[in-house]
Short mmCIF file of C-alpha atoms in Angstrom, two decimals:
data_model
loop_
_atom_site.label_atom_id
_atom_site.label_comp_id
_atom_site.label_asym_id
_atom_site.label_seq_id
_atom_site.Cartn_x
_atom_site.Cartn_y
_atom_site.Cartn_z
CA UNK A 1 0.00 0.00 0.00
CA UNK A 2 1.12 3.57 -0.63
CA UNK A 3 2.28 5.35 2.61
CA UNK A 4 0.66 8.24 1.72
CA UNK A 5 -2.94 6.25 1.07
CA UNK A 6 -5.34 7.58 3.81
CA UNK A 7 -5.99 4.01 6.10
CA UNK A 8 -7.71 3.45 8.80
CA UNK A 9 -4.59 2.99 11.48
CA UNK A 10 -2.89 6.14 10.75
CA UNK A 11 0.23 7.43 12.76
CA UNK A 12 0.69 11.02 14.04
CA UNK A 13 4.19 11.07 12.53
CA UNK A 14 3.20 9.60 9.04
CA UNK A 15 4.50 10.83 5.71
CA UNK A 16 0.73 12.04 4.70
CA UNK A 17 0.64 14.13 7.81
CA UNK A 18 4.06 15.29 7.48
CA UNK A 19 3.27 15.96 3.29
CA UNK A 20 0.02 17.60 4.58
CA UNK A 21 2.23 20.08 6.79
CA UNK A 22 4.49 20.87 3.96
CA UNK A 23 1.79 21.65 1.97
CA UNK A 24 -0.21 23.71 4.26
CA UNK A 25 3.35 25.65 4.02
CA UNK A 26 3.42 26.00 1.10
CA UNK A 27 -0.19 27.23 0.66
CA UNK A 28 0.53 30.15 3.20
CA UNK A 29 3.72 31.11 1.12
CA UNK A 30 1.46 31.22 -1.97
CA UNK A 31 -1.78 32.70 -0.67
CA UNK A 32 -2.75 35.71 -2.35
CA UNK A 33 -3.89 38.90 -0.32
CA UNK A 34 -8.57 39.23 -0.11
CA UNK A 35 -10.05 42.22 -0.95
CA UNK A 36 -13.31 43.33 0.07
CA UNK A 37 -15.16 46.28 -1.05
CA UNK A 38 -17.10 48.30 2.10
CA UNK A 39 -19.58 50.92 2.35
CA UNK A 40 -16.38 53.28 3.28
CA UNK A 41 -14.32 52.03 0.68
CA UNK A 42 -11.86 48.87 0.15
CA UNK A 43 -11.40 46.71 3.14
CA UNK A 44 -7.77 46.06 1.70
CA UNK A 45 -5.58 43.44 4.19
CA UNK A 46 -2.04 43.60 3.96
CA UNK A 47 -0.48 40.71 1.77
CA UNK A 48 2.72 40.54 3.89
CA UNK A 49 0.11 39.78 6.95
CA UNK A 50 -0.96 36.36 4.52
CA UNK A 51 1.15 33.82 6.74
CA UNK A 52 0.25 35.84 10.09
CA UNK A 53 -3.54 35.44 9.14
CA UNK A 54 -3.10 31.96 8.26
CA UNK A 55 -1.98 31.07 11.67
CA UNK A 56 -4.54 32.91 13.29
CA UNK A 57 -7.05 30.68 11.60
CA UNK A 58 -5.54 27.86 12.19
CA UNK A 59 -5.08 29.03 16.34
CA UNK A 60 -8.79 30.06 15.61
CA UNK A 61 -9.85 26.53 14.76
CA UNK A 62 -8.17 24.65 18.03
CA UNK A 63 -8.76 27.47 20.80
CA UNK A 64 -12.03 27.71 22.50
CA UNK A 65 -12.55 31.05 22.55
CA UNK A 66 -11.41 33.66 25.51
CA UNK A 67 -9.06 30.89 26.23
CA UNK A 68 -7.06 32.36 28.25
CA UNK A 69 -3.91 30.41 28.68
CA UNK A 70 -3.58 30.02 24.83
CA UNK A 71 -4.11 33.56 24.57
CA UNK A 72 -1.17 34.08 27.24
CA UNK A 73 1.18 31.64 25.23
CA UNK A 74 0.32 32.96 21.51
CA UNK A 75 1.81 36.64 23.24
CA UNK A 76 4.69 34.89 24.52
CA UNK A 77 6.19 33.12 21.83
CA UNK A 78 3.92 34.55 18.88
CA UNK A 79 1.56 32.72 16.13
CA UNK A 80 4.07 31.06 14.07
CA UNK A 81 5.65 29.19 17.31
CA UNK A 82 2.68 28.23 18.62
CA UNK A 83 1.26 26.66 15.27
CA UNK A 84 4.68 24.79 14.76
CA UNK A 85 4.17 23.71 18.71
CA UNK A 86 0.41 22.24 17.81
CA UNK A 87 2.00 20.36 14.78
CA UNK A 88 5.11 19.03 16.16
CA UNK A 89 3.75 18.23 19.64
CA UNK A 90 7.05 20.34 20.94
CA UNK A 91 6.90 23.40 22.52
CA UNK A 92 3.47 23.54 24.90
CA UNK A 93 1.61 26.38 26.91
CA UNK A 94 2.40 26.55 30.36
CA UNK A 95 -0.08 24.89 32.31
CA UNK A 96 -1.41 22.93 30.30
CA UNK A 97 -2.51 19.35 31.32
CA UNK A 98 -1.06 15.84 29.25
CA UNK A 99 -4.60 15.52 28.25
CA UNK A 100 -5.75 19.62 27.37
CA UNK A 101 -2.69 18.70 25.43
CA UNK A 102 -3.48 15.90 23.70
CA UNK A 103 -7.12 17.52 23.03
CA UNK A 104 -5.23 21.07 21.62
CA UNK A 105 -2.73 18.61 19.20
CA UNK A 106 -5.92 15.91 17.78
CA UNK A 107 -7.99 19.26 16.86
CA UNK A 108 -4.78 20.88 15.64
CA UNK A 109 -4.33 17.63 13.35
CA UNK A 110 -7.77 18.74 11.49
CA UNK A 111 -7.23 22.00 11.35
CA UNK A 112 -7.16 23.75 7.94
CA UNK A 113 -6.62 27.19 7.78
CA UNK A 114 -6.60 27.59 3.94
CA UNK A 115 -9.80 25.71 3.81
CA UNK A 116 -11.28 27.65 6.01
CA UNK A 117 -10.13 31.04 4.39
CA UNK A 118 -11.01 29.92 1.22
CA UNK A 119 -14.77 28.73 2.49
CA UNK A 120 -14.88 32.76 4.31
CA UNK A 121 -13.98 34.49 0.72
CA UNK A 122 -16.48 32.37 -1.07
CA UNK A 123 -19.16 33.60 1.25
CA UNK A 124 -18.01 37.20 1.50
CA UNK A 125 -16.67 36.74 4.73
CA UNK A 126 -13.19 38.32 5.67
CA UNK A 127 -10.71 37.43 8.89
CA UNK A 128 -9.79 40.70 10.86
CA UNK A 129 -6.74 40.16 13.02
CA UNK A 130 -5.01 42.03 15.73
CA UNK A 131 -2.46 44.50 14.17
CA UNK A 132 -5.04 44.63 11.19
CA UNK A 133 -6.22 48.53 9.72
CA UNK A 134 -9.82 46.95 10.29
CA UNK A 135 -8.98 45.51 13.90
CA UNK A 136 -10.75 47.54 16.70
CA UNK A 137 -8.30 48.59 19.53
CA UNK A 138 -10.59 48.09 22.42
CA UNK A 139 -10.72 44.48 21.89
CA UNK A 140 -6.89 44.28 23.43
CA UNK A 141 -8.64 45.52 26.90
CA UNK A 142 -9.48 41.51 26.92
CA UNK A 143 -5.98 40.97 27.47
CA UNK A 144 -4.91 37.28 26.88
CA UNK A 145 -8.81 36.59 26.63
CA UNK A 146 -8.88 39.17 23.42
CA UNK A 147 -10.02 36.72 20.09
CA UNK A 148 -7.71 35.38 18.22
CA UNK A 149 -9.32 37.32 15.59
CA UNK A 150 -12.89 37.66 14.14
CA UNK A 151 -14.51 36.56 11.55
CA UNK A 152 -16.76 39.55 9.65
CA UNK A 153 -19.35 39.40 7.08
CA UNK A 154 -20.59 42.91 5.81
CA UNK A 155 -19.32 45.80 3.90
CA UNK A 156 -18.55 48.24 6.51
CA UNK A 157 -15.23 48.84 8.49
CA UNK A 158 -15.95 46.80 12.07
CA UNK A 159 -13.39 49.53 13.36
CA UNK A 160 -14.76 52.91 12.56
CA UNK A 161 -18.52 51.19 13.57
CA UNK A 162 -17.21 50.23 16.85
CA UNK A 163 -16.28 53.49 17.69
CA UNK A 164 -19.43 54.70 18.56
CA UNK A 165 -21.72 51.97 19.52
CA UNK A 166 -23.82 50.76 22.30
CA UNK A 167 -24.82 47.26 23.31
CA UNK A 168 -28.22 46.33 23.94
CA UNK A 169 -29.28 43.08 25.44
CA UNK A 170 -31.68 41.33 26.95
CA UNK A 171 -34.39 38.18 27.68
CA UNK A 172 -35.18 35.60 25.02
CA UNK A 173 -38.31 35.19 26.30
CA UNK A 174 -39.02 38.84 26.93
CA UNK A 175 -42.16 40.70 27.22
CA UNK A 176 -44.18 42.87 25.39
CA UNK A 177 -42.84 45.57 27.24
CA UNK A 178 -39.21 44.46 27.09
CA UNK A 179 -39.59 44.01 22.89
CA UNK A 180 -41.28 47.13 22.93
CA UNK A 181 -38.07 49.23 25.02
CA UNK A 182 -35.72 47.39 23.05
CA UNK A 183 -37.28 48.78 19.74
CA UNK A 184 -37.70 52.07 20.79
CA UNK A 185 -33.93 52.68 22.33
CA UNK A 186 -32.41 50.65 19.39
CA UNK A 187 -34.32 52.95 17.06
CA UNK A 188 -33.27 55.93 18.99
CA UNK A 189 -30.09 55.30 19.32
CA UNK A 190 -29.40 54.68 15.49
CA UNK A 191 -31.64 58.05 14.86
CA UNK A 192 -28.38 59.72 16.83
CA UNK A 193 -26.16 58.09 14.84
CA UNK A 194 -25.02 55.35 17.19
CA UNK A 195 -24.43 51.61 15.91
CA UNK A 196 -26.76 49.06 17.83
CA UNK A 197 -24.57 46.02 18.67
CA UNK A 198 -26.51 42.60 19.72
CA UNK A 199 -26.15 38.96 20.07
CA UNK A 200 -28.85 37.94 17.34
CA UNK A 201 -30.86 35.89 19.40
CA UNK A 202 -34.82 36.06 19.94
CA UNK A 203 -36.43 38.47 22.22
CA UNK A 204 -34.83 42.05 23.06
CA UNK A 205 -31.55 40.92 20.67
CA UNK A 206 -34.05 40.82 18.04
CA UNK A 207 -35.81 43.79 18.74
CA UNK A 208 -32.93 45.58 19.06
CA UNK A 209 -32.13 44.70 15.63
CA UNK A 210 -35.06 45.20 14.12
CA UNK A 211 -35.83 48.87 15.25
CA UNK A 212 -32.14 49.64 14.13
CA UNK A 213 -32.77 48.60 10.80
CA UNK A 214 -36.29 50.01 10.73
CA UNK A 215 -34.70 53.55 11.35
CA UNK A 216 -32.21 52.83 8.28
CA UNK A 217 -29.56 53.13 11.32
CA UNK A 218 -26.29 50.81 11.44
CA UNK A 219 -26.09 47.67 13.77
CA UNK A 220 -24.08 44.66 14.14
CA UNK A 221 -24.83 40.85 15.24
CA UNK A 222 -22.35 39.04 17.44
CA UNK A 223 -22.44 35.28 16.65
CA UNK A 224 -21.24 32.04 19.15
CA UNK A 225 -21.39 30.14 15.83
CA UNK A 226 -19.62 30.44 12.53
CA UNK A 227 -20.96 34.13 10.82
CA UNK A 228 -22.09 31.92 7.55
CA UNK A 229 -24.19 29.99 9.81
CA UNK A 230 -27.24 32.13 11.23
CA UNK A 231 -28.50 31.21 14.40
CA UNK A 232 -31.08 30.80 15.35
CA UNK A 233 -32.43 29.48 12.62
CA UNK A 234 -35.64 30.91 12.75
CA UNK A 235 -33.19 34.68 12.70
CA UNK A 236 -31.82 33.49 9.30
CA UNK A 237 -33.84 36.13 7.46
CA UNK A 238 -32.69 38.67 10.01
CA UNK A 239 -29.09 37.99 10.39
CA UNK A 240 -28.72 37.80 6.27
CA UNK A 241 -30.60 41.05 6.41
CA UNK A 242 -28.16 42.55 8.75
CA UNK A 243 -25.02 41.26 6.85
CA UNK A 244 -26.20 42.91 3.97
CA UNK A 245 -26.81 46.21 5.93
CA UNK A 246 -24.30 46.19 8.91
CA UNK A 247 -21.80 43.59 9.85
CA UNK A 248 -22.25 39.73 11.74
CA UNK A 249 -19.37 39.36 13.85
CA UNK A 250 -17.75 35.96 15.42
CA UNK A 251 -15.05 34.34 16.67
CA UNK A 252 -15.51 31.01 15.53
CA UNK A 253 -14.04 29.90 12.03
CA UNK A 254 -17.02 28.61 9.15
CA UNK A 255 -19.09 26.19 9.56
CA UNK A 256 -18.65 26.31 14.07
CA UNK A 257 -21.55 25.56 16.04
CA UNK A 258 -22.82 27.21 18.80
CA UNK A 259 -22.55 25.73 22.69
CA UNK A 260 -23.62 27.33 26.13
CA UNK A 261 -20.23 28.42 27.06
CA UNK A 262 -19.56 29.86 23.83
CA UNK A 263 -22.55 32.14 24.23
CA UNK A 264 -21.05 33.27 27.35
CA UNK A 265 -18.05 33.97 26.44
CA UNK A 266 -19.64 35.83 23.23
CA UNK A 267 -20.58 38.37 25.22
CA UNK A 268 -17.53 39.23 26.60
CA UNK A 269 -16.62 40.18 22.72
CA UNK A 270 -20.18 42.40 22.42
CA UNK A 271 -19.22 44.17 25.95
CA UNK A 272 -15.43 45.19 24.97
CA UNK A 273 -16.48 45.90 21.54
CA UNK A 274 -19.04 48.80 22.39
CA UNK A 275 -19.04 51.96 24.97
CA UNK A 276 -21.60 50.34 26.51
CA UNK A 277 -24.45 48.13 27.75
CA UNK A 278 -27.64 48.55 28.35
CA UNK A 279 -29.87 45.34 29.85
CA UNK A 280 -33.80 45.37 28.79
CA UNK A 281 -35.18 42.49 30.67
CA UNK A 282 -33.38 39.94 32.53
CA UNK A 283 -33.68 37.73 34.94
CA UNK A 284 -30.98 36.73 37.94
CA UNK A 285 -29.68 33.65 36.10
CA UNK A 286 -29.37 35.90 32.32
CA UNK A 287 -26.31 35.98 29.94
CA UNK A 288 -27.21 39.77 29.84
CA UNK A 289 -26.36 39.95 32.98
CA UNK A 290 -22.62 38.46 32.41
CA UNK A 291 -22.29 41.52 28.99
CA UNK A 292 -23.32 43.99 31.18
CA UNK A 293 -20.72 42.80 34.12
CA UNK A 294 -17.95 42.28 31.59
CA UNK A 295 -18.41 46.00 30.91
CA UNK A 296 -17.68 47.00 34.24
CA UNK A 297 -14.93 44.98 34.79
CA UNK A 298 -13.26 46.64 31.28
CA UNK A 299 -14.32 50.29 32.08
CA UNK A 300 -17.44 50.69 30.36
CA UNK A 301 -20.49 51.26 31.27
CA UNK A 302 -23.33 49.45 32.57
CA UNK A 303 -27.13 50.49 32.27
CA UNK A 304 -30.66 49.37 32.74
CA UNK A 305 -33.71 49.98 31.86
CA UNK A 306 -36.49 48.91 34.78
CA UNK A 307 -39.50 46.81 34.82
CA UNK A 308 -42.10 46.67 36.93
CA UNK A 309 -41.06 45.11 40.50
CA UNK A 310 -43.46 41.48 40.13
CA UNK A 311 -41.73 40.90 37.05
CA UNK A 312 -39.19 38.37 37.34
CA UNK A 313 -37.85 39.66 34.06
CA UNK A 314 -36.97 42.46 35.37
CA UNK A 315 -35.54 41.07 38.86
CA UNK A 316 -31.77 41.00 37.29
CA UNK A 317 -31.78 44.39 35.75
CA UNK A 318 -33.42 45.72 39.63
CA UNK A 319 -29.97 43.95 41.03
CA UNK A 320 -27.85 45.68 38.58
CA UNK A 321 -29.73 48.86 38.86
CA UNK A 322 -28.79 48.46 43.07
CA UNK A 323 -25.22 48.49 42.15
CA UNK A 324 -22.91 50.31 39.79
CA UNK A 325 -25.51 50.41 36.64
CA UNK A 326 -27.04 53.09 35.65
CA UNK A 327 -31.12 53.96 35.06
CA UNK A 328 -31.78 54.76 32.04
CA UNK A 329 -35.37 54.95 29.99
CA UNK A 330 -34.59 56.08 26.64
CA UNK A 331 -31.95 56.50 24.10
CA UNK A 332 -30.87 60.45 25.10
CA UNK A 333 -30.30 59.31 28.34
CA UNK A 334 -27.95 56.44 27.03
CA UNK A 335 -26.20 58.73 24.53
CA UNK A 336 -25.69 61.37 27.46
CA UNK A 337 -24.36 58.86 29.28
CA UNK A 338 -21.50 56.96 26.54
CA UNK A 339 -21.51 59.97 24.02
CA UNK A 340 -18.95 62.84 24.00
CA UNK A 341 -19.24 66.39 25.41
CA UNK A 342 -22.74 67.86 24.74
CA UNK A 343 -24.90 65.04 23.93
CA UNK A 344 -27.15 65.93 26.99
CA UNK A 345 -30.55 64.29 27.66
CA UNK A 346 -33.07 66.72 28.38
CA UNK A 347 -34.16 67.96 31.58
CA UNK A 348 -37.14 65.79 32.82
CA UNK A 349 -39.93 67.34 34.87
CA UNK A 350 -43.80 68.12 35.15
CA UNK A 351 -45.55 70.81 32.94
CA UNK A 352 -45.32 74.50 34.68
CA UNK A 353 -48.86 75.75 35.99
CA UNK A 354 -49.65 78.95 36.37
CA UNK A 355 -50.35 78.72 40.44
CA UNK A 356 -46.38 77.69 39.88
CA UNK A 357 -45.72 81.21 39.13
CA UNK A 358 -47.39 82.78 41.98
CA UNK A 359 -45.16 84.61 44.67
CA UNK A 360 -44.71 82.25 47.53
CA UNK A 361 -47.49 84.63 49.95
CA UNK A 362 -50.05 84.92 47.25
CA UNK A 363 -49.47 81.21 46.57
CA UNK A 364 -50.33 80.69 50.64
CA UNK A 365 -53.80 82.57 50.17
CA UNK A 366 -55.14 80.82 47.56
CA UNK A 367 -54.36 77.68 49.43
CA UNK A 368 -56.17 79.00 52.62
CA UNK A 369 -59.24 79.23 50.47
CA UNK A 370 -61.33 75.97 51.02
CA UNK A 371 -62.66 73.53 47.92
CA UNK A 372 -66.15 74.96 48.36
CA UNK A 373 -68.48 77.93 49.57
CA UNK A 374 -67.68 81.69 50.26
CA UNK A 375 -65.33 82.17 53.41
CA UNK A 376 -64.51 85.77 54.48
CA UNK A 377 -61.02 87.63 54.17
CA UNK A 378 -60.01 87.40 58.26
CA UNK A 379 -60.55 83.75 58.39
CA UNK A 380 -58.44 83.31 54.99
CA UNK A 381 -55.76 85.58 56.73
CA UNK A 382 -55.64 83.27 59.57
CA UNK A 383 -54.95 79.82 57.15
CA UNK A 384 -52.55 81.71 55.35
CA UNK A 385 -50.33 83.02 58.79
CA UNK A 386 -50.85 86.53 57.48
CA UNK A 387 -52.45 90.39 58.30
CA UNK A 388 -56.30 90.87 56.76
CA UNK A 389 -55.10 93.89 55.20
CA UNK A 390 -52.39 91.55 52.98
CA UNK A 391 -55.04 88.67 52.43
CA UNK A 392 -57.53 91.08 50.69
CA UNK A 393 -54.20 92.44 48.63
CA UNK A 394 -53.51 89.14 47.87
CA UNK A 395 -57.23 88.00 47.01
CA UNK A 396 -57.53 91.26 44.67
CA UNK A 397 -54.42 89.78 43.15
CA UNK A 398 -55.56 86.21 42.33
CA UNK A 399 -58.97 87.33 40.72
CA UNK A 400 -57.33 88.99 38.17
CA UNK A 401 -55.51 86.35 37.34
CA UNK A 402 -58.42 84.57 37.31
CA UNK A 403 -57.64 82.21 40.42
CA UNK A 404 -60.44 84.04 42.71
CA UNK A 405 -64.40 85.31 42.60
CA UNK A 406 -65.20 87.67 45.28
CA UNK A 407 -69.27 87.40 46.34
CA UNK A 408 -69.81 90.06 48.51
CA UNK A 409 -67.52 89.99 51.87
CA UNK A 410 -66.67 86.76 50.90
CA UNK A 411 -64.56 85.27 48.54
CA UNK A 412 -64.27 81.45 46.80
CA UNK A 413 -62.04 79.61 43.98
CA UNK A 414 -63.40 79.97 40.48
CA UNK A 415 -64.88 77.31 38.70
CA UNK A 416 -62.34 75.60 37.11
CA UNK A 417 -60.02 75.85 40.38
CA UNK A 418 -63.24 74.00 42.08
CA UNK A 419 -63.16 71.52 39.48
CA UNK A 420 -59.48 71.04 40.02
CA UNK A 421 -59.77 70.51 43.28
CA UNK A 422 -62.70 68.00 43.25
CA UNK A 423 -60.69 65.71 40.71
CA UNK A 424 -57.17 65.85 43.09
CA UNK A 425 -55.45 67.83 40.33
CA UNK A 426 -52.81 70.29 40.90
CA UNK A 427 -55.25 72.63 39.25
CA UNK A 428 -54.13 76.04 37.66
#
C-alpha cells in the first residue's frame, strides 16, 4: 500500500501528515492577499500579513474562545511558534494538562486554515486580526482573553462602527414591554447616529435589531457560531438582512456551532467591543447579565432599563440597577451617558402651571381658600399666617388672574379651580 494512502490505522508522525504540513506551508507562502469592497471604501488586508492570518485561523480553529492560557502563550512566543508547537507536539503552553494537550494537538491535526479562508472568501466573509487597519483597539482591553481574531461578514469597516456603539441586550423570552423598550432605544439610538450592537438571538436581541434597521440606522450581530451559519435558525432572514446592511461578527471559524459556554463567552466580545451596555429584561440567572458585568470589569459602562417590580424579568436588571448600573429609559439618556461632550438628555420634569408662578405669599392665600363655599377675608388671613389687610391684597391679586371670585364679603375659587380641586389635580 502507498504510505501516503489515507488508512484506517494512521500514525501522528506519518508521511501524509508530514506531506500535509508541507503543503499547508506551502499554501501560506502562496496565498494571495482578499479584498473586500465596504460601504467606506476597500477593506484592503495587507499581503505581507498572509502567513500571520493563516496562523490565526488555524489558532482560531483549536482554541475555544477567551481561552485564556492560549491567549497568554500565543503573546509569549507569537503565532508562528505556537502553530509549529500544535503540529510538532514540541513546545506547549504553560499549564497545560497531558490531556488539554493531547485535546489542543488531535484538533490541531484537522485544522485547515486555507480551507477555512477559502470557504470565508467564497461567502463574502473576511478574517480581521489584531495588528489589522480593520482591527478595533478596544478588543486588546481583553488581554490574553482578546479573540484570536474575528470573523466579519458585511461591507462596513468593524473599526470605525465600533467606535461609537452601544450594546443592547436582553431576555429571550421577553415581554411585550421588554420588545417594545428594546425597539424604541435601538431605534433611537441609530436616529443619533449610534451603531446598535446585539447577540442575534430572539427576544430584546431581536428587537434591538429590528428597530435599528427600521430607522435605516447601522447595527451589528455578534455570533457564538460560525458568521455563515445564522442562528437561530428561525433569525436566518434577520441575520442575512443585517449582513447585507451592517456587519455579523464571530469568533468562531465557518461552519462552528454554537454551545452554552460559547454564548457566554460571546458576550464578553459584544461588551469590549461597544461603549456600553444597556440590559432590557433579565432575569438573575441571564447571559445579559454576564455583557453587562464584563463592561464594568473593562471600564465601560453598565445600564438598565427597569420593569415593573413582580416581574421576574426584570428582577436581574433591579440587582444591577442596586449596584454600579445606571437607570436609564430612553436612548438620550444612554447617549448622554456613553456619548462625547454635549450630547445631553433633556431635563425631565412636570408641565409648569400657572399657580407655579405665583409669589410664595399669594401662593399661601389661595391655598387657605377651602374647595367649596364663600369664606370671608379674616378667616383666609388666619390659614394663610398673614395680616387681613395683605389677604384682601392678595385675594384682589388672584382674581385677576383669574384664580379668585369675590361674592360680597366673601370670597371662593373659580370654577375651574373647584373643578381642580374636586378631581385631586394640581389645578391652575
Amino acid at each position: 500500500m502507498d504510505p501516503c494512502q489515507e488508512g484506517p490505522r494512521q500514525e501522528r508522525g506519518d508521511p501524509c501528515r508530514v506531506g500535509a504540513r508541507r503543503e499547508y506551508g506551502v499554501a501560506r507562502r502562496e496565498r494571495a492577499h482578499q479584498v473586500d469592497v465596504g460601504r467606506e471604501g476597500a477593506h484592503r488586508q495587507d499581503p505581507d500579513r498572509a502567513d500571520e492570518r493563516a496562523h490565526r485561523a488555524f489558532l482560531a480553529r483549536v482554541a475555544e474562545p477567551g481561552d485564556e492560557v492560549c491567549g497568554r502563550w500565543i503573546r509569549e512566543v507569537g503565532t508562528e511558534r505556537a502553530v509549529r508547537g500544535l503540529l510538532d507536539g514540541g513546545e506547549r503552553p504553560r499549564g497545560v494538562t497531558d490531556r488539554r494537550w493531547a485535546g489542543l494537538r488531535a484538533r490541531a491535526e484537522r485544522a485547515d486554515p486555507e480551507r477555512d479562508l477559502a470557504a470565508a472568501r467564497a461567502a463574502g466573509i473576511r478574517f480581521v486580526c489584531p495588528g489589522d487597519s480593520e482591527w478595533p483597539a478596544q478588543l486588546d482591553d481583553l488581554g490574553d482573553g482578546r479573540p484570536t481574531g474575528l470573523w466579519v461578514r458585511g461591507s462596513p469597516s468593524l473599526r470605525m462602527w465600533a467606535l461609537r456603539s452601544v450594546a443592547l441586550v436582553g431576555a429571550r423570552a421577553c415581554t411585550e414591554y421588554g420588545a417594545h423598550m428594546a425597539t424604541t432605544l435601538a431605534a433611537g439610538l441609530a436616529e443619533r447616529g449610534w451603531v446598535v450592537v446585539s447577540g442575534g438571538a430572539y427576544g430584546v436581541d431581536g428587537a434591538a435589531h429590528r428597530g435599528a434597521l427600521a430607522a435605516g440606522g447601522a447595527t451589528v450581530a455578534v455570533l457564538a457560531c460560525g458568521v455563515d451559519r445564522p442562528y437561530p435558525r428561525g433569525h436566518t432572514e434577520l441575520i442575512t438582512r443585517i449582513a447585507e446592511q451592517g456587519l455579523v461578527v464571530g469568533e468562531l471559524p465557518p461552519g462552528e456551532h454554537p454551545t452554552p459556554s460559547r454564548f457566554i463567552l460571546r458576550n464578553r466580545v459584544i461588551a469590549a467591543l461597544t461603549r456600553g451596555t444597556v440590559v432590557v429584561e433579565a432575569a438573575y440567572r441571564s447571559g445579559a447579565l454576564v455583557t453587562a458585568r464584563a463592561a464594568q470589569r473593562l471600564g465601560r459602562f453598565a445600564m438598565g432599563v427597569p420593569g415593573p417590580v413582580t416581574s421576574g424579568l426584570s428582577a436581574g436588571v433591579h440587582e444591577l440597577l442596586r449596584g454600579e448600573a445606571v437607570l436609564v429609559t430612553d436612548a438620550a439618556e444612554v447617549a448622554e451617558l456613553v456619548g462625547d461632550m454635549g450630547e445631553l438628555a433633556p431635563d425631565r420634569r412636570g408641565p409648569v402651571l400657572p399657580r407655579d408662578l405665583l409669589d410664595p405669599g399669594a401662593g399661601r392665600v389661595l391655598a387657605a381658600l377651602p374647595a367649596r363655599g364663600l369664606t370671608g377675608a379674616e378667616e383666609i388671613a388666619r390659614g394663610a399666617g398673614t395680616t387681613t389687610d395683605d389677604a384682601v391684597g392678595r385675594l384682589y391679586e388672584l382674581r385677576s388672574l383669574g384664580f379668585v371670585e369675590r361674592h360680597g364679603d366673601g370670597w371662593k375659587l373659580t370654577r375651574q379651580m373647584m373643578i381642580s380641586v374636586r378631581d385631586g389635580r394640581p389645578g391652575c
